[in-house]
Short mmCIF file of C-alpha atoms in Angstrom, two decimals:
data_model
loop_
_atom_site.label_atom_id
_atom_site.label_comp_id
_atom_site.label_asym_id
_atom_site.label_seq_id
_atom_site.Cartn_x
_atom_site.Cartn_y
_atom_site.Cartn_z
CA UNK A 79 116.30 81.40 99.37
CA UNK A 80 113.05 83.27 99.74
CA UNK A 81 112.79 87.03 99.98
CA UNK A 82 109.44 88.56 100.81
CA UNK A 83 108.70 92.30 100.78
CA UNK A 84 105.35 93.50 102.18
CA UNK A 85 103.83 96.96 102.08
CA UNK A 86 100.47 97.58 103.69
CA UNK A 87 98.12 100.52 103.90
CA UNK A 88 94.75 100.78 105.67
CA UNK A 89 92.04 103.41 105.52
CA UNK A 90 88.96 103.66 107.75
CA UNK A 91 86.27 106.33 107.71
CA UNK A 92 83.20 106.80 109.89
CA UNK A 93 80.15 107.93 107.93
CA UNK A 94 77.70 109.15 110.51
CA UNK A 95 77.29 107.46 113.88
CA UNK A 96 76.52 103.92 112.71
CA UNK A 97 78.33 103.32 109.43
CA UNK A 98 82.06 102.93 108.84
CA UNK A 99 83.91 102.09 105.64
CA UNK A 100 87.35 100.56 105.29
CA UNK A 101 89.86 99.63 102.64
CA UNK A 102 93.12 97.71 102.98
CA UNK A 103 95.78 97.18 100.35
CA UNK A 104 98.76 94.86 100.64
CA UNK A 105 101.55 94.70 98.07
CA UNK A 106 103.84 91.65 98.20
CA UNK A 107 106.96 90.95 96.21
CA UNK A 108 108.18 87.36 96.58
CA UNK A 109 111.44 86.09 95.13
CA UNK A 110 112.25 82.36 95.26
CA UNK A 111 115.65 81.02 94.28
CA UNK A 112 116.21 77.28 94.43
CA UNK A 113 119.57 75.73 93.64
CA UNK A 114 118.59 72.11 94.12
CA UNK A 115 117.20 70.03 96.96
CA UNK A 116 118.88 67.23 98.86
CA UNK A 117 117.04 64.57 96.81
CA UNK A 118 116.71 66.69 93.66
CA UNK A 119 120.04 68.54 93.34
CA UNK A 120 119.54 69.48 89.68
CA UNK A 121 116.36 71.53 90.20
CA UNK A 122 117.10 75.20 89.52
CA UNK A 123 114.45 77.85 89.88
CA UNK A 124 114.23 81.61 90.09
CA UNK A 125 110.64 82.86 90.37
CA UNK A 126 109.36 86.31 91.25
CA UNK A 127 105.78 87.35 91.95
CA UNK A 128 104.13 90.68 92.59
CA UNK A 129 100.78 90.46 94.38
CA UNK A 130 98.15 93.10 95.13
CA UNK A 131 95.75 91.98 97.86
CA UNK A 132 92.90 94.50 98.34
CA UNK A 133 90.06 94.35 100.85
CA UNK A 134 87.08 96.69 101.12
CA UNK A 135 84.07 96.65 103.35
CA UNK A 136 81.59 98.36 105.56
CA UNK A 137 80.38 97.93 109.11
CA UNK A 138 76.98 99.06 110.36
CA UNK A 139 76.37 99.32 114.09
CA UNK A 140 73.13 97.80 115.31
CA UNK A 141 71.76 97.57 118.84
CA UNK A 142 74.31 95.61 120.94
CA UNK A 143 76.30 94.59 117.86
CA UNK A 144 77.22 95.13 114.27
CA UNK A 145 76.62 93.91 110.72
CA UNK A 146 79.38 93.86 108.14
CA UNK A 147 80.08 93.13 104.49
CA UNK A 148 83.49 92.73 102.88
CA UNK A 149 85.20 91.66 99.67
CA UNK A 150 88.86 90.67 99.50
CA UNK A 151 91.41 89.26 97.10
CA UNK A 152 94.28 87.14 98.39
CA UNK A 153 97.19 85.85 96.31
CA UNK A 154 99.76 83.43 97.66
CA UNK A 155 102.87 81.83 96.26
CA UNK A 156 103.40 78.05 96.41
CA UNK A 157 105.25 76.60 99.41
CA UNK A 158 108.82 75.45 99.02
CA UNK A 159 107.68 71.81 99.19
CA UNK A 160 105.43 72.38 96.16
CA UNK A 161 108.51 72.96 93.99
CA UNK A 162 110.10 69.63 94.92
CA UNK A 163 107.94 67.80 92.37
CA UNK A 164 110.52 68.70 89.71
CA UNK A 165 111.01 71.20 86.92
CA UNK A 166 108.22 69.77 84.73
CA UNK A 167 105.50 70.19 87.40
CA UNK A 168 106.00 73.72 88.69
CA UNK A 169 103.05 75.10 90.68
CA UNK A 170 101.29 78.40 90.06
CA UNK A 171 100.33 80.94 92.73
CA UNK A 172 96.87 80.69 94.28
CA UNK A 173 94.23 83.40 93.86
CA UNK A 174 91.20 83.82 96.13
CA UNK A 175 88.19 86.12 95.93
CA UNK A 176 86.29 86.20 99.21
CA UNK A 177 82.93 87.79 100.06
CA UNK A 178 81.66 87.82 103.66
CA UNK A 179 78.45 89.01 105.27
CA UNK A 180 78.13 88.86 109.03
CA UNK A 181 76.17 89.84 112.09
CA UNK A 182 77.42 89.94 115.69
CA UNK A 183 75.41 90.63 118.84
CA UNK A 184 76.64 91.01 122.42
CA UNK A 185 75.05 91.58 125.78
CA UNK A 186 76.52 91.23 129.24
CA UNK A 187 77.48 87.59 129.61
CA UNK A 188 76.16 86.51 126.21
CA UNK A 189 77.13 86.86 122.56
CA UNK A 190 76.73 85.26 119.16
CA UNK A 191 77.77 85.77 115.58
CA UNK A 192 77.00 84.45 112.12
CA UNK A 193 79.14 84.90 109.01
CA UNK A 194 78.13 83.77 105.54
CA UNK A 195 80.96 83.49 103.02
CA UNK A 196 81.77 82.64 99.42
CA UNK A 197 85.40 81.88 98.54
CA UNK A 198 86.24 81.45 94.84
CA UNK A 199 89.70 80.04 94.08
CA UNK A 200 91.77 80.04 90.93
CA UNK A 201 94.76 77.66 90.95
CA UNK A 202 94.12 76.50 94.52
CA UNK A 203 96.89 74.13 95.66
CA UNK A 204 95.30 70.93 97.00
CA UNK A 205 96.72 67.66 98.27
CA UNK A 206 96.89 64.88 95.66
CA UNK A 207 97.22 61.93 98.05
CA UNK A 208 100.66 61.17 96.63
CA UNK A 209 103.95 61.34 98.50
CA UNK A 210 107.05 62.63 96.74
CA UNK A 211 110.51 61.06 96.81
CA UNK A 212 111.40 62.80 100.09
CA UNK A 213 108.23 61.67 101.90
CA UNK A 214 106.30 64.94 101.70
CA UNK A 215 102.68 65.15 100.60
CA UNK A 216 102.34 66.63 97.12
CA UNK A 217 99.93 69.33 96.04
CA UNK A 218 98.76 70.38 92.60
CA UNK A 219 96.90 73.38 91.21
CA UNK A 220 93.17 73.03 90.61
CA UNK A 221 91.95 75.53 87.98
CA UNK A 222 88.65 76.41 89.74
CA UNK A 223 87.22 75.60 93.15
CA UNK A 224 85.06 77.24 95.77
CA UNK A 225 83.85 77.17 99.36
CA UNK A 226 80.49 78.52 100.42
CA UNK A 227 79.06 78.36 103.90
CA UNK A 228 78.11 79.87 107.20
CA UNK A 229 80.09 80.03 110.43
CA UNK A 230 78.19 80.32 113.71
CA UNK A 231 79.78 81.20 117.03
CA UNK A 232 78.60 82.03 120.49
CA UNK A 233 79.53 82.35 124.12
CA UNK A 234 77.89 82.53 127.51
CA UNK A 235 79.58 83.82 130.64
CA UNK A 236 77.34 83.14 133.65
CA UNK A 237 80.09 84.01 136.16
CA UNK A 238 83.41 85.89 136.14
CA UNK A 239 85.28 82.62 136.49
CA UNK A 240 83.40 80.62 133.83
CA UNK A 241 82.92 81.10 130.06
CA UNK A 242 81.52 78.52 127.63
CA UNK A 243 82.02 79.16 123.95
CA UNK A 244 81.69 77.28 120.72
CA UNK A 245 81.53 77.54 116.97
CA UNK A 246 80.42 75.49 114.00
CA UNK A 247 81.07 75.83 110.29
CA UNK A 248 78.62 74.45 107.75
CA UNK A 249 80.05 74.55 104.25
CA UNK A 250 80.18 73.10 100.76
CA UNK A 251 83.66 72.80 99.29
CA UNK A 252 83.92 71.92 95.59
CA UNK A 253 86.84 71.22 93.31
#
């Protein structure tokens, strides 16, 4: 059984004509109770987590677009499959700190955007390459890892009936 309670609050404030600030806060309470699996009937588990996931940022309007900067924390519990490894290999929740800086521009029939990001993980759950006794891929916690990169996107709409769009992500991902 999994019970998940979420509370969420958001604040946004315009500061002048071009600048706006925002803050989000999510509280999550997650309660997992496991009384065995089909192929591991003796596994008993009762875990509870309380997560605070804040996000703050600002947006500055520029000609035909906007620039933005944000910082966020995200915490997530392991998936049910992660617990199937057995009582001696219980996973920990993941923690992510994320910083983003972006710019978007739009004109009639044309637009592009670029977002640079840095994502720092603690206890990220990653695939091990192993398969457990029920045929599922196993994951394990990695103490420290990160992703840093830039995402580029764009579109062109030369006619009402035709839009071409694309995106590319260039990143370095280290465990």
